[in-house]
Structures are given as C-alpha cells and as structure tokens.
C-alpha cells in the first residue's frame, strides 16, 4: 500500500518478535510508527537493551505506538514503581523516551501484561480493552 513501510525484526533465535509499520503522514501530517512487540518473561538484559535502542531510534522522528505483551507483572502502573532493578530500568527508559502507558485495566488475570505505549497521547482519543474469550485463551 502507498504510504506504508513494514519491517519485521526477530532477535535472539526467535525469542523476541517485533513487527514495525510506519504510516506516512497520519498524525497531523507526521509519520506514525506502530510496533507490535512480544517480550518473553525470561528475556535477558542484552535483548532488553536491543529493545531500548529500538525505542530510542523509533521515537526520534515520529509519533510512536508500541503495543504488545511485555510480561512485566511486577510493575505498579498506578504508582509507576517496580521492585527489581531490571524493571525499574525499563520504567526509566520509558520516561527518558517520553513514552506513556495508556492502558489501565488488567489484561491477564490481575496483571497488566499487554501494554499500549505512546510518545504522543494527543492522537489517542479512546482505548477499549476487549475481554473476549479468545483473548483469554491466548494468555492461558
């Protein structure tokens, strides 16, 4: 399609998957980059660093939307805190790149594992979480 660029990234023997789509000229005539990301719970620091590099690069020229399963149940999104150094670093890198977590309701049991991160809240008017049976099956 005209106005779309797509890039698929697979890192570390397929343990991390990311799909990136750049939509040209959509947010007040600026580009929007949408990245779908799956972070396994056992992801190591090296792969986390690759994610943060991707985040830094993506958020420079465009509006960015990161969506996916980040497997970080220890984050308290209400107070923006975490118990481990690794997860506190994740929160710091989000802040450093002006990324905001938009979802507020649990997406898996009592946890908010699936995140919607944006660097421009102004083009996010309404977010609805679907709790369909199929969605729950994917996370069991």
Short mmCIF file of C-alpha atoms in Angstrom, two decimals, residues 16-129:
data_model
loop_
_atom_site.label_atom_id
_atom_site.label_comp_id
_atom_site.label_asym_id
_atom_site.label_seq_id
_atom_site.Cartn_x
_atom_site.Cartn_y
_atom_site.Cartn_z
CA UNK A 16 11.66 -11.87 20.78
CA UNK A 17 9.45 -10.78 17.96
CA UNK A 18 8.71 -7.29 16.76
CA UNK A 19 6.78 -6.02 13.78
CA UNK A 20 7.10 -2.39 12.81
CA UNK A 21 4.84 -0.42 10.48
CA UNK A 22 5.41 3.21 9.58
CA UNK A 23 2.33 5.06 8.39
CA UNK A 24 3.30 8.17 6.49
CA UNK A 25 1.59 11.48 7.25
CA UNK A 26 -1.20 10.38 9.62
CA UNK A 27 -0.75 12.30 12.91
CA UNK A 28 -1.16 15.95 11.92
CA UNK A 29 0.74 15.15 8.72
CA UNK A 30 3.58 13.49 10.65
CA UNK A 31 4.56 9.84 10.36
CA UNK A 32 3.31 7.31 12.91
CA UNK A 33 5.32 4.20 13.72
CA UNK A 34 3.35 1.28 15.16
CA UNK A 35 5.36 -1.56 16.67
CA UNK A 36 3.89 -4.82 17.89
CA UNK A 37 6.18 -6.48 20.37
CA UNK A 38 6.29 -9.73 22.32
CA UNK A 39 8.68 -9.84 25.29
CA UNK A 40 9.08 -13.27 26.92
CA UNK A 41 9.28 -13.29 30.75
CA UNK A 42 12.80 -14.76 30.64
CA UNK A 43 14.21 -12.09 28.33
CA UNK A 44 17.82 -11.27 29.20
CA UNK A 45 19.45 -7.86 29.65
CA UNK A 46 21.10 -7.93 26.21
CA UNK A 47 17.76 -8.29 24.43
CA UNK A 48 16.19 -5.66 26.72
CA UNK A 49 18.95 -3.28 25.62
CA UNK A 50 18.15 -4.01 21.96
CA UNK A 51 14.52 -3.12 22.68
CA UNK A 52 15.53 0.19 24.28
CA UNK A 53 17.76 1.03 21.30
CA UNK A 54 14.81 0.32 19.03
CA UNK A 55 12.62 2.52 21.23
CA UNK A 56 15.12 5.41 21.16
CA UNK A 57 15.52 5.19 17.39
CA UNK A 58 11.79 4.92 16.75
CA UNK A 59 10.74 7.82 18.93
CA UNK A 60 13.02 10.46 17.41
CA UNK A 61 11.34 11.46 14.15
CA UNK A 62 7.79 10.18 14.52
CA UNK A 63 4.83 9.55 16.75
CA UNK A 64 5.27 6.04 18.15
CA UNK A 65 2.83 3.40 19.34
CA UNK A 66 4.27 0.25 20.95
CA UNK A 67 1.73 -2.46 21.66
CA UNK A 68 2.25 -5.96 22.88
CA UNK A 69 2.87 -8.45 25.64
CA UNK A 70 5.73 -7.13 27.74
CA UNK A 71 5.45 -9.77 30.54
CA UNK A 72 6.25 -7.35 33.36
CA UNK A 73 3.62 -8.10 36.04
CA UNK A 74 5.76 -6.58 38.81
CA UNK A 75 5.20 -3.02 37.56
CA UNK A 76 2.73 -0.97 39.56
CA UNK A 77 1.42 1.33 36.83
CA UNK A 78 -0.69 3.38 39.21
CA UNK A 79 2.39 4.47 41.17
CA UNK A 80 4.90 3.90 38.35
CA UNK A 81 7.11 1.69 40.54
CA UNK A 82 8.78 -1.71 40.36
CA UNK A 83 10.72 -3.91 42.75
CA UNK A 84 13.62 -5.10 40.62
CA UNK A 85 16.48 -3.11 39.14
CA UNK A 86 15.78 -4.56 35.70
CA UNK A 87 12.15 -3.41 35.68
CA UNK A 88 12.97 -0.01 37.20
CA UNK A 89 15.36 0.43 34.26
CA UNK A 90 12.50 -0.39 31.90
CA UNK A 91 10.39 2.36 33.52
CA UNK A 92 13.31 4.82 33.39
CA UNK A 93 13.87 4.16 29.69
CA UNK A 94 10.17 4.70 29.01
CA UNK A 95 10.36 8.03 30.84
CA UNK A 96 13.58 9.02 29.07
CA UNK A 97 11.82 8.49 25.73
CA UNK A 98 8.61 10.25 26.81
CA UNK A 99 6.58 7.06 26.48
CA UNK A 100 3.30 6.83 28.37
CA UNK A 101 1.43 3.63 29.21
CA UNK A 102 -2.18 4.18 28.13
CA UNK A 103 -4.00 1.04 29.32
CA UNK A 104 -5.29 1.00 32.90
CA UNK A 105 -7.25 -2.26 33.24
CA UNK A 106 -5.70 -5.72 33.76
CA UNK A 107 -5.23 -7.67 30.54
CA UNK A 108 -4.31 -11.04 32.08
CA UNK A 109 -5.75 -12.16 35.42
CA UNK A 110 -4.98 -9.25 37.79
CA UNK A 111 -1.96 -8.07 35.79
CA UNK A 112 -1.41 -5.52 33.08
CA UNK A 113 0.94 -7.50 30.81
CA UNK A 114 -0.25 -6.18 27.48
CA UNK A 115 0.81 -2.57 27.17
CA UNK A 116 -0.03 0.31 24.87
CA UNK A 117 2.88 2.75 24.98
CA UNK A 118 2.77 6.06 23.13
CA UNK A 119 5.00 9.12 22.93
CA UNK A 120 2.12 11.39 21.85
CA UNK A 121 -1.08 10.99 23.80
CA UNK A 122 -2.78 13.69 21.71
CA UNK A 123 -3.65 11.28 18.89
CA UNK A 124 -5.03 8.61 21.24
CA UNK A 125 -8.65 9.60 21.75
CA UNK A 126 -10.21 6.39 23.09
CA UNK A 127 -8.86 2.96 24.02
CA UNK A 128 -11.17 -0.01 24.58
CA UNK A 129 -9.96 -3.32 26.01
#
